[in-house]
mmCIF file with all atom_site columns, C-alpha atoms and ligand atoms in Angstrom:
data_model
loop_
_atom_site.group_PDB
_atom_site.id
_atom_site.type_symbol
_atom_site.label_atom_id
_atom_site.label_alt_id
_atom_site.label_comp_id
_atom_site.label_asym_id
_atom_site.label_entity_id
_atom_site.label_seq_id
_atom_site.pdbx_PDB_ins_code
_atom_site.Cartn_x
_atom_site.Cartn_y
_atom_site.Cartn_z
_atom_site.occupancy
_atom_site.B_iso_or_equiv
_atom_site.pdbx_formal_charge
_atom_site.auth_seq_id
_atom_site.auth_comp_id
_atom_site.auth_asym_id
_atom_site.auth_atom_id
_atom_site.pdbx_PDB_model_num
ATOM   1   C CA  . UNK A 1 1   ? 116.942 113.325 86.306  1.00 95.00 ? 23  UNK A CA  1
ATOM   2   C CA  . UNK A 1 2   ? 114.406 110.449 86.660  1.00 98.00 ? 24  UNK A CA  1
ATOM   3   C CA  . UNK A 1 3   ? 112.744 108.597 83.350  1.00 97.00 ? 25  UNK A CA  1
ATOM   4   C CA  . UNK A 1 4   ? 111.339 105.731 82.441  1.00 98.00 ? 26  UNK A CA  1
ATOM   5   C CA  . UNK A 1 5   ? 113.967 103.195 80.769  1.00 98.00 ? 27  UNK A CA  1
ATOM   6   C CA  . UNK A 1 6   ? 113.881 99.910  78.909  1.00 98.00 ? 28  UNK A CA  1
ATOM   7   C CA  . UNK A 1 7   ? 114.611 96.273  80.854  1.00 98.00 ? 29  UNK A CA  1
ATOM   8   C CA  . UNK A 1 8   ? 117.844 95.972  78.741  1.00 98.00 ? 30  UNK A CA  1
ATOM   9   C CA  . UNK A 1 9   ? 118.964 99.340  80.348  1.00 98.00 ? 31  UNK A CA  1
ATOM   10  C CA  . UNK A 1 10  ? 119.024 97.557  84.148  1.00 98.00 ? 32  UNK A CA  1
ATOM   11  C CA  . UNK A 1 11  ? 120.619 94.455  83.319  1.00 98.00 ? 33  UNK A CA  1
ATOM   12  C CA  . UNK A 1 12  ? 124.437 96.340  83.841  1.00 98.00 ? 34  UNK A CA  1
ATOM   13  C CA  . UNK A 1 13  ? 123.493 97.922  87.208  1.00 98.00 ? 35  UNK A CA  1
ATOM   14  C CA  . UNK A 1 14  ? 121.207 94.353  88.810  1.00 98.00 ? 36  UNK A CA  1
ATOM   15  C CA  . UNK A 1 15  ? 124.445 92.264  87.812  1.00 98.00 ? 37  UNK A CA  1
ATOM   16  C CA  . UNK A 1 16  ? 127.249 94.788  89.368  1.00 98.00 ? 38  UNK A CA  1
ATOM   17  C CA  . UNK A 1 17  ? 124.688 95.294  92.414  1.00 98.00 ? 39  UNK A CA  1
ATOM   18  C CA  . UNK A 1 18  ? 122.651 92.842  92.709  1.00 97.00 ? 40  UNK A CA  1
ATOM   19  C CA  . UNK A 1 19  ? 124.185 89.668  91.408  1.00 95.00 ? 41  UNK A CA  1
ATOM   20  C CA  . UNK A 1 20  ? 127.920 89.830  92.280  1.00 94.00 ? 42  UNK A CA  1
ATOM   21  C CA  . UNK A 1 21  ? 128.781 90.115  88.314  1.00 97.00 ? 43  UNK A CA  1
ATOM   22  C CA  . UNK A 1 22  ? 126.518 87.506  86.617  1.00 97.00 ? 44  UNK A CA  1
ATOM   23  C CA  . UNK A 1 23  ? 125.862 87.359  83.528  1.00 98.00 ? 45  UNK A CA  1
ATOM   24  C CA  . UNK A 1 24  ? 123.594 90.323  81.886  1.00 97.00 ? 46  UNK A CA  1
ATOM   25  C CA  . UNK A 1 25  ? 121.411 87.199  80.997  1.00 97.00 ? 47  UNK A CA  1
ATOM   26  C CA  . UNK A 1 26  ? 120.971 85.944  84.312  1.00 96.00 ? 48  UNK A CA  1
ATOM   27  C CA  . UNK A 1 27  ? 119.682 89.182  85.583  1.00 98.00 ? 49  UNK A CA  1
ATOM   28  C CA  . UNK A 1 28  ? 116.993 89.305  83.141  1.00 98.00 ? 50  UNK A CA  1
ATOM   29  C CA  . UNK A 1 29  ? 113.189 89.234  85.485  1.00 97.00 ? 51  UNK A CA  1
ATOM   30  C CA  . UNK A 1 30  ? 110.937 86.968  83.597  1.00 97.00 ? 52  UNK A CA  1
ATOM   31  C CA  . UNK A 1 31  ? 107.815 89.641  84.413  1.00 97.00 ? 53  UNK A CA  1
ATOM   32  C CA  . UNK A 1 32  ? 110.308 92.381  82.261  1.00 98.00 ? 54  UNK A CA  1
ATOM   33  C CA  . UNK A 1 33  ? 108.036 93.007  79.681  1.00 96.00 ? 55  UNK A CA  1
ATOM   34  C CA  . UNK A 1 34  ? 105.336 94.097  82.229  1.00 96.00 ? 56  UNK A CA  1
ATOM   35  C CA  . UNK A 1 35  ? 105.079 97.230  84.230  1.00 95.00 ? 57  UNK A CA  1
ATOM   36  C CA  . UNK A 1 36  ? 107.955 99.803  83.734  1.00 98.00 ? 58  UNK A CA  1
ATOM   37  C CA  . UNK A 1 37  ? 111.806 100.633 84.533  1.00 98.00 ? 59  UNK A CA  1
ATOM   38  C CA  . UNK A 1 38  ? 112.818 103.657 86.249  1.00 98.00 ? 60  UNK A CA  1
ATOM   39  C CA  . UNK A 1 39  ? 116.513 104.976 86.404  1.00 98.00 ? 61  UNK A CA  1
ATOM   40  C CA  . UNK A 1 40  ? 118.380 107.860 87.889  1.00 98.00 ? 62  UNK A CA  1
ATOM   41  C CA  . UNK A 1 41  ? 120.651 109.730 85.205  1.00 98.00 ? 63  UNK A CA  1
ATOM   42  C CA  . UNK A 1 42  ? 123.483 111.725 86.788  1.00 98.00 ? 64  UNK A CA  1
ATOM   43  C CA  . UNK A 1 43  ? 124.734 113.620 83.720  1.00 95.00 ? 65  UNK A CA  1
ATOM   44  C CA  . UNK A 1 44  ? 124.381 111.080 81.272  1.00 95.00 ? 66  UNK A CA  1
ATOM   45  C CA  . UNK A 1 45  ? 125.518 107.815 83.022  1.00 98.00 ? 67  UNK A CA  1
ATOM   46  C CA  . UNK A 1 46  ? 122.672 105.793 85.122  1.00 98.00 ? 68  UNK A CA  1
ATOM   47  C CA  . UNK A 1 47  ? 123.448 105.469 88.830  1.00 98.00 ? 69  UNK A CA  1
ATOM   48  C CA  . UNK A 1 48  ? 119.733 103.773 90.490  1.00 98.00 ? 70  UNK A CA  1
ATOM   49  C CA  . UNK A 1 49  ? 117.503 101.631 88.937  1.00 98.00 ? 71  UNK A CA  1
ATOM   50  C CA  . UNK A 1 50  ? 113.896 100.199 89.638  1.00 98.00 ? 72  UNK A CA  1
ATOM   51  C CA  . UNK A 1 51  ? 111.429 97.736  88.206  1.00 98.00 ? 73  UNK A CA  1
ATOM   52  C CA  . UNK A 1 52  ? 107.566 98.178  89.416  1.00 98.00 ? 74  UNK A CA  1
ATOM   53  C CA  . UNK A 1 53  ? 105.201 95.801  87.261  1.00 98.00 ? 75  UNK A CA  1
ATOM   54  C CA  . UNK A 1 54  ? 101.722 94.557  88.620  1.00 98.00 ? 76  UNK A CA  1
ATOM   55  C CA  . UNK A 1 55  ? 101.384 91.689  91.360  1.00 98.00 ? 77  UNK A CA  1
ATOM   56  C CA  . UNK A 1 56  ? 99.244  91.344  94.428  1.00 98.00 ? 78  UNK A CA  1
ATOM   57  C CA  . UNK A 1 57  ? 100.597 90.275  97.741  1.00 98.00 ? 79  UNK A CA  1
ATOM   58  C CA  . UNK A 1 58  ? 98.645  87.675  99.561  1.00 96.00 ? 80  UNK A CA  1
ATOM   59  C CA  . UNK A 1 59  ? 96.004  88.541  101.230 1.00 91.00 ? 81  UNK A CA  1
ATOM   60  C CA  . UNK A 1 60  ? 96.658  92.846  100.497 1.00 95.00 ? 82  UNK A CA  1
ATOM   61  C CA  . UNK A 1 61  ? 93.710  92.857  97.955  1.00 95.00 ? 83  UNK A CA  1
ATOM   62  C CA  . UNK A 1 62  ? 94.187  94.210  94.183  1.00 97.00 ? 84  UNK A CA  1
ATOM   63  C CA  . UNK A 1 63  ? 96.192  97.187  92.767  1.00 97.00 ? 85  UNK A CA  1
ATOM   64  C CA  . UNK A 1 64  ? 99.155  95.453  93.294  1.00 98.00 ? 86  UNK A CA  1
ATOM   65  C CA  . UNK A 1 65  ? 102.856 96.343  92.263  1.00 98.00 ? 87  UNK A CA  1
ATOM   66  C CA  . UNK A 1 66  ? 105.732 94.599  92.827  1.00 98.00 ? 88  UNK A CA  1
ATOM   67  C CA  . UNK A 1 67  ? 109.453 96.277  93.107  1.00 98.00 ? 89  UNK A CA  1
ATOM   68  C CA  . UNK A 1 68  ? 112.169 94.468  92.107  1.00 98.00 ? 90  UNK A CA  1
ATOM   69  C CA  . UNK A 1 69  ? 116.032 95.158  90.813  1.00 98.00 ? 91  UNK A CA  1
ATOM   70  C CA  . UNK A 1 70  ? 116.181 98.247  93.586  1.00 98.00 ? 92  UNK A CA  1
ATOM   71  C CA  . UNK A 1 71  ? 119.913 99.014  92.769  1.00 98.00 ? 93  UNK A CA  1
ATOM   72  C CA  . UNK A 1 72  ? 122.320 102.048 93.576  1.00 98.00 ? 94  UNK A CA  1
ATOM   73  C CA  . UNK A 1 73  ? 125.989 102.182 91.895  1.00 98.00 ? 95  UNK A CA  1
ATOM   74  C CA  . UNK A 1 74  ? 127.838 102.059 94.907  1.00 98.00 ? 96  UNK A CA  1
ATOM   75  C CA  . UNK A 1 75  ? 130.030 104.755 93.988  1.00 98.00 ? 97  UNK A CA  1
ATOM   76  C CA  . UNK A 1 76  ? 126.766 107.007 94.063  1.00 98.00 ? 98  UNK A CA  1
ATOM   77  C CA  . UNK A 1 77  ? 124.755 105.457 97.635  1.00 98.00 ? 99  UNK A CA  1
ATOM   78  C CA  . UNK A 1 78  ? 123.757 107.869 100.069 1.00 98.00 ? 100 UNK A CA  1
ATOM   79  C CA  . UNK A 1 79  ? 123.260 110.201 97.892  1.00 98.00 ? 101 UNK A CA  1
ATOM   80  C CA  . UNK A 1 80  ? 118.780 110.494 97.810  1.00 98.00 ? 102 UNK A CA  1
ATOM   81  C CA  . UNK A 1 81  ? 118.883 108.559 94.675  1.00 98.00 ? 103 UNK A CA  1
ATOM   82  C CA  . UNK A 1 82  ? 117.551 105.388 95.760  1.00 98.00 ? 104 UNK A CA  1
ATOM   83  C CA  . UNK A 1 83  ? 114.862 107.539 97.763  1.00 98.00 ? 105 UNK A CA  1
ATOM   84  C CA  . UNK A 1 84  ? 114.013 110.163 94.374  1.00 98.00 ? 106 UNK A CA  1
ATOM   85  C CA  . UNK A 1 85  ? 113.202 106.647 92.544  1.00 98.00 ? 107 UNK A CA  1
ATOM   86  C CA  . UNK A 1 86  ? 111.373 105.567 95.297  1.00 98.00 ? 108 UNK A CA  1
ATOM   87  C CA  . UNK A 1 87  ? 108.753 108.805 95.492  1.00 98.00 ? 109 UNK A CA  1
ATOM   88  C CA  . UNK A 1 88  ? 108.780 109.110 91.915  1.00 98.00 ? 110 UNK A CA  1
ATOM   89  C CA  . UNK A 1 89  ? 107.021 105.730 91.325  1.00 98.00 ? 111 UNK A CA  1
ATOM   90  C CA  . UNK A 1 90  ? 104.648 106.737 94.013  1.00 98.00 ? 112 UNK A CA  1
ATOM   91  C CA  . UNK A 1 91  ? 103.580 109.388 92.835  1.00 97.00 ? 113 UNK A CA  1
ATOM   92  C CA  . UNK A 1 92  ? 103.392 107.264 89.374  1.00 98.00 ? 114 UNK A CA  1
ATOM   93  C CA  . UNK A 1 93  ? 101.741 104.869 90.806  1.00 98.00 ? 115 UNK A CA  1
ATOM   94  C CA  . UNK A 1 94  ? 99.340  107.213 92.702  1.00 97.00 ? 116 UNK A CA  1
ATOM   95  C CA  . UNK A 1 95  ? 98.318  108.682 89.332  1.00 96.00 ? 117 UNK A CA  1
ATOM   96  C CA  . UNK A 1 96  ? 97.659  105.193 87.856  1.00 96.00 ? 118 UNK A CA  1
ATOM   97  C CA  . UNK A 1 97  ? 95.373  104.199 91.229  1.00 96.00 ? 119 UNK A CA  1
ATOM   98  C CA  . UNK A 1 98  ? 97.354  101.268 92.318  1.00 97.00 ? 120 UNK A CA  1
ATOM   99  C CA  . UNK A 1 99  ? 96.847  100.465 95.666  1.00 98.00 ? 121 UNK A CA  1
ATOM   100 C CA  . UNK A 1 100 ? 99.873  99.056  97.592  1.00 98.00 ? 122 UNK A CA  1
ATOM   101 C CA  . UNK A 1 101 ? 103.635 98.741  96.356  1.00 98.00 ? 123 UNK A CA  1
ATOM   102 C CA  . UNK A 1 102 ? 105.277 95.479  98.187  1.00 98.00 ? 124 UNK A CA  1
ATOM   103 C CA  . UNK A 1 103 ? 108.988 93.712  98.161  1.00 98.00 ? 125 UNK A CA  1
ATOM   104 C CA  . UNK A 1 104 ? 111.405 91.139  98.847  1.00 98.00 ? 126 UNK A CA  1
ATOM   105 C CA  . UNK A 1 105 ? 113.403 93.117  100.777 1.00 98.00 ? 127 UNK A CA  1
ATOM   106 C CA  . UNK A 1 106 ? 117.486 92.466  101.979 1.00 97.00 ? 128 UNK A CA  1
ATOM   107 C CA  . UNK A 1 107 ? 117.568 92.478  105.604 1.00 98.00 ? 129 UNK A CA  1
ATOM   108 C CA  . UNK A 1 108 ? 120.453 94.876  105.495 1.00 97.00 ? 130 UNK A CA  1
ATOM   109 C CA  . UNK A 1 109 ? 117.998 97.205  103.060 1.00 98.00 ? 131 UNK A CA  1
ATOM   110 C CA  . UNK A 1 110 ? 115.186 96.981  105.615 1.00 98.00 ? 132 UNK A CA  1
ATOM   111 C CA  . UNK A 1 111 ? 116.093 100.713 107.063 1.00 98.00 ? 133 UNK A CA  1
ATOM   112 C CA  . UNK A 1 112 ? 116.461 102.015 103.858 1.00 98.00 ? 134 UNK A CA  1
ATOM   113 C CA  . UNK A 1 113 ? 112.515 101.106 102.947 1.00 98.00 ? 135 UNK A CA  1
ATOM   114 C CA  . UNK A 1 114 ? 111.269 102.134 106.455 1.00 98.00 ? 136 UNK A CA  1
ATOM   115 C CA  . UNK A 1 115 ? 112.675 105.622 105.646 1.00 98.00 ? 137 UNK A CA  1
ATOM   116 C CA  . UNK A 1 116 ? 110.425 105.612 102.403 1.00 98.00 ? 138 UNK A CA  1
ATOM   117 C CA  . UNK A 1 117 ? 108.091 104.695 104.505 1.00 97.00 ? 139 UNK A CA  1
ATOM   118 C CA  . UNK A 1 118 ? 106.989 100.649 104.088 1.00 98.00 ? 140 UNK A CA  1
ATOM   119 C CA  . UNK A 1 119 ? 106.377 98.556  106.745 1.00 98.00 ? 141 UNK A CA  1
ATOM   120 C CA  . UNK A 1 120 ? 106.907 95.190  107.720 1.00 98.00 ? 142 UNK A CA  1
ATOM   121 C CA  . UNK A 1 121 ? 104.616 92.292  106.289 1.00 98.00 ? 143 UNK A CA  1
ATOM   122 C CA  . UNK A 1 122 ? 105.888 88.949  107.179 1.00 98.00 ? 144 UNK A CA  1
ATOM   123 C CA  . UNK A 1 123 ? 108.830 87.775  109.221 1.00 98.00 ? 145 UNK A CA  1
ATOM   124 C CA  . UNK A 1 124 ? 112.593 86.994  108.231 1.00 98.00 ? 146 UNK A CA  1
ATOM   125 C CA  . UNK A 1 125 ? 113.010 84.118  105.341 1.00 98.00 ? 147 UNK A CA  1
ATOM   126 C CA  . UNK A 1 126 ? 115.723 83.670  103.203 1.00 97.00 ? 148 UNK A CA  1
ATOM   127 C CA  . UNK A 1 127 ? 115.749 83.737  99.236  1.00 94.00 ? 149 UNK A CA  1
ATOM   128 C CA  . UNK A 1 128 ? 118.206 80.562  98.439  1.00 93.00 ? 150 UNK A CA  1
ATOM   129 C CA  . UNK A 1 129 ? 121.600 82.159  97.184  1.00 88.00 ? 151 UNK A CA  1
ATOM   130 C CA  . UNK A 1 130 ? 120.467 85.900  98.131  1.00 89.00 ? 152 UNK A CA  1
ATOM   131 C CA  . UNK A 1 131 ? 120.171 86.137  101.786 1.00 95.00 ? 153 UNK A CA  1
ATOM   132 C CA  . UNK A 1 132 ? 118.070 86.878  104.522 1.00 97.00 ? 154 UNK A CA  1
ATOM   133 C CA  . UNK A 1 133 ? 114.686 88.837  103.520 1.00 98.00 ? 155 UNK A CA  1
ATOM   134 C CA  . UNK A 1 134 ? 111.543 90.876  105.016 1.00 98.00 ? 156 UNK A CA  1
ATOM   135 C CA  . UNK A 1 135 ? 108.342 91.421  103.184 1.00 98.00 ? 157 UNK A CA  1
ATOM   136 C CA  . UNK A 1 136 ? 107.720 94.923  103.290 1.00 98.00 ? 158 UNK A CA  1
ATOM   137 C CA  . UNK A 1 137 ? 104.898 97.452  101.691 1.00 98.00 ? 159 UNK A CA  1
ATOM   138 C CA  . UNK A 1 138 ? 103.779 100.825 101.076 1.00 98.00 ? 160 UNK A CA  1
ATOM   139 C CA  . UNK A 1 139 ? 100.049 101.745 101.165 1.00 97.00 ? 161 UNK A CA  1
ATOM   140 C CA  . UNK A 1 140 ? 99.246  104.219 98.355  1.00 97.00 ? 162 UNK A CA  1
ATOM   141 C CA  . UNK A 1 141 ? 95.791  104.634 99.770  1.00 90.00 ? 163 UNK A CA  1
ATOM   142 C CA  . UNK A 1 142 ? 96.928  106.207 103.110 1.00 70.00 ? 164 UNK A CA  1
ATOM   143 C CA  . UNK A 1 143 ? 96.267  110.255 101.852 1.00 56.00 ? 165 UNK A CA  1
HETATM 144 C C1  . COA B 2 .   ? 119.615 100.022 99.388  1.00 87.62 ? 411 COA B C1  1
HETATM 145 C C2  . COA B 2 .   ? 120.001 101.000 98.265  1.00 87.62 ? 411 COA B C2  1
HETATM 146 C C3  . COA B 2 .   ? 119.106 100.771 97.048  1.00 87.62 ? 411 COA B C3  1
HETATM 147 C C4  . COA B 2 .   ? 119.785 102.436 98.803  1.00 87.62 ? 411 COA B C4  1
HETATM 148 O O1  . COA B 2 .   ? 120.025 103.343 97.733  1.00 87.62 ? 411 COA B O1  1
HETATM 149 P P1  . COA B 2 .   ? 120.717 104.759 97.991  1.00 87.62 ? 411 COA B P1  1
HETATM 150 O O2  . COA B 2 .   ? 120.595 105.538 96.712  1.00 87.62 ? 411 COA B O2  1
HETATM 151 O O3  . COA B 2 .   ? 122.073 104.556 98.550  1.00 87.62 ? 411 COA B O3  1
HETATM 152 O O4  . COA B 2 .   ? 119.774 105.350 99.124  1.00 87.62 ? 411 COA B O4  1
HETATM 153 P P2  . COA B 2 .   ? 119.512 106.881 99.499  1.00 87.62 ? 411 COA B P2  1
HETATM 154 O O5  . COA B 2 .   ? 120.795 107.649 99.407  1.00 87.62 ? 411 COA B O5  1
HETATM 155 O O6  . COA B 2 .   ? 118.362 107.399 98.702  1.00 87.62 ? 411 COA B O6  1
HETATM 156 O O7  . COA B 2 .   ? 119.088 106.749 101.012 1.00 87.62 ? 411 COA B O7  1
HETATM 157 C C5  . COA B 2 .   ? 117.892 107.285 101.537 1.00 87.62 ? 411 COA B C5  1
HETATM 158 C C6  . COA B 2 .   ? 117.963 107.154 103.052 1.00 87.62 ? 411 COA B C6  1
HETATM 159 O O8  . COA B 2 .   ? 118.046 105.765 103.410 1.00 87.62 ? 411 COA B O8  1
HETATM 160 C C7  . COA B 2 .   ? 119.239 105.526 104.165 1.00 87.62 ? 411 COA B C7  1
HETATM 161 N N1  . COA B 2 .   ? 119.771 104.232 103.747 1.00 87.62 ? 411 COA B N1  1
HETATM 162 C C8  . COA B 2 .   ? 120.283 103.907 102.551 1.00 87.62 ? 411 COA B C8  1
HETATM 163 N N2  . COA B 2 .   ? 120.638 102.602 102.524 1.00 87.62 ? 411 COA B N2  1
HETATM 164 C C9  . COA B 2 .   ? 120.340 102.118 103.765 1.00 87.62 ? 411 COA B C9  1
HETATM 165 C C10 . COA B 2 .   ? 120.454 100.846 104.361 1.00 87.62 ? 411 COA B C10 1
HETATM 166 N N3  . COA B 2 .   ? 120.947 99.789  103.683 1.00 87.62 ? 411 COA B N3  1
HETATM 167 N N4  . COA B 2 .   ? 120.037 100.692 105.635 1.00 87.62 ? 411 COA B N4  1
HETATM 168 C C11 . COA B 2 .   ? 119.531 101.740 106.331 1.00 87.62 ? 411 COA B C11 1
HETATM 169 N N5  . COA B 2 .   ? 119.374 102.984 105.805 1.00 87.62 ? 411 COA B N5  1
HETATM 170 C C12 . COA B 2 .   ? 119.782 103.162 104.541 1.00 87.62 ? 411 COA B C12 1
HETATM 171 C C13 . COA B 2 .   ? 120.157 106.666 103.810 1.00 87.62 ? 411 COA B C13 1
HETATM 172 O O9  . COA B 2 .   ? 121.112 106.894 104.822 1.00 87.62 ? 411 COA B O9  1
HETATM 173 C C14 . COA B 2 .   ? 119.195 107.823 103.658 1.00 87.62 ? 411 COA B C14 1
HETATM 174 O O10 . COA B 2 .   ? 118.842 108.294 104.935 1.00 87.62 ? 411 COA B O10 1
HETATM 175 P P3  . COA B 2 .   ? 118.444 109.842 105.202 1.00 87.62 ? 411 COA B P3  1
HETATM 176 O O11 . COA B 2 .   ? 117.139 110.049 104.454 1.00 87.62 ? 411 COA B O11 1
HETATM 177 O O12 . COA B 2 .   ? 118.307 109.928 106.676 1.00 87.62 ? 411 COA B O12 1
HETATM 178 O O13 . COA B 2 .   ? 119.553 110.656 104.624 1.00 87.62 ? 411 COA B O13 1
HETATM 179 C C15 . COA B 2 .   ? 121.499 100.870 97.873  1.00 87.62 ? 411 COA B C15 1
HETATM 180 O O14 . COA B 2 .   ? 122.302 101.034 99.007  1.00 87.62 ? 411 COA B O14 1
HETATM 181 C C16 . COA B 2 .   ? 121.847 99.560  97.203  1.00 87.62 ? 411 COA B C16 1
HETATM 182 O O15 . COA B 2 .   ? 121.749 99.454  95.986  1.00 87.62 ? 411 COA B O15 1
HETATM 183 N N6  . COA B 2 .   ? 122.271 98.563  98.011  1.00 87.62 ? 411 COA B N6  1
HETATM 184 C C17 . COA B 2 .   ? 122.717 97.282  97.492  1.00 87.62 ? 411 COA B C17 1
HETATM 185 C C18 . COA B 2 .   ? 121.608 96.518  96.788  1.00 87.62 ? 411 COA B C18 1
HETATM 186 C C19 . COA B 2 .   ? 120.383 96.347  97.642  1.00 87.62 ? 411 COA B C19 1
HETATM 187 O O16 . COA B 2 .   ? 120.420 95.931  98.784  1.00 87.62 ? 411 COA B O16 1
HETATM 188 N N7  . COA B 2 .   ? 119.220 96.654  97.022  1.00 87.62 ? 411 COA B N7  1
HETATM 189 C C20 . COA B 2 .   ? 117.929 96.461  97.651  1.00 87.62 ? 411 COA B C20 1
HETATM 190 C C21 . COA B 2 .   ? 117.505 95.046  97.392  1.00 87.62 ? 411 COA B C21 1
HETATM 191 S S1  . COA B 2 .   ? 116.019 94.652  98.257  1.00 87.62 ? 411 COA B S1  1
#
């Protein structure tokens, strides 16, 4: 099952994930109070989490979201969960009229967001500490 859930609710799964352990208080977005959370419940323990909240790309016009915090428990990957999360806040976002969903997203995650279907928007830079990056986006305009 998919639902919305709170910011606190991601902070276990972006610092086992995402952030090699830090600190629940490092993990914390500072746009978390904006836009919404989305996780993936199998039985009752959360396996994927998402955070969408508004932000325009350069140059991509308005209607704007922003993904961050895409995060599988790797005990769970390649399972459809990541991709469930994925359409669900589509179609969300479809309902709402937003325009465009766009990310930073890890080269090694690239395939994984071509298969939902975003494309390329800039070319390879690195986020200091991260890795190795691609801007990448998904028109919500293209039915
Ligand atoms: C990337 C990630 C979110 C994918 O989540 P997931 O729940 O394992 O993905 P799914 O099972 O829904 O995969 C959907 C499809 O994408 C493919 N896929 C998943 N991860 C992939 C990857 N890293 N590269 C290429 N393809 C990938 C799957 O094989 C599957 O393909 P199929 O439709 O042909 O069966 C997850 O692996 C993860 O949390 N990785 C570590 C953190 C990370 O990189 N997050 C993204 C930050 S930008």
């Amino acid at each position: 099952m998919i639902k919305l859930i709170t910011d606190k609710d991601t902070l276990s799964l972006r610092s086992t994930v995402l952030r090699n352990g830090a600190s629940e208080d490092d993990c914390i977005f500072p746009t978390d109070g904006e836009g919404f959370h989305l996780g993936r419940f199998v039985k009752e323990k959360l396996v994927c989490i998402a955070t969408f909240f508004p932000e325009d790309y350069p140059d991509q016009g308005a209607g704007g979201y922003r993904l961050r915090g895409m995060a599988t428990d790797s005990a769970f990957a390649g399972k459809g969960y990541g991709a469930q999360i994925i359409n669900f806040a589509i179609d969300k976002l479809i309902a709402e009229n937003a325009s465009y969903i766009w990310c930073n997203a890890r080269s090694s995650a690239v395939g994984f967001y071509k298969k939902q279907g975003f494309e390329l928007i800039s070319d390879e830079f690195e986020v200091p500490g991260i890795g190795m990056h691609f801007n990448m986006m998904y028109n919500l305009n293209r039915i």
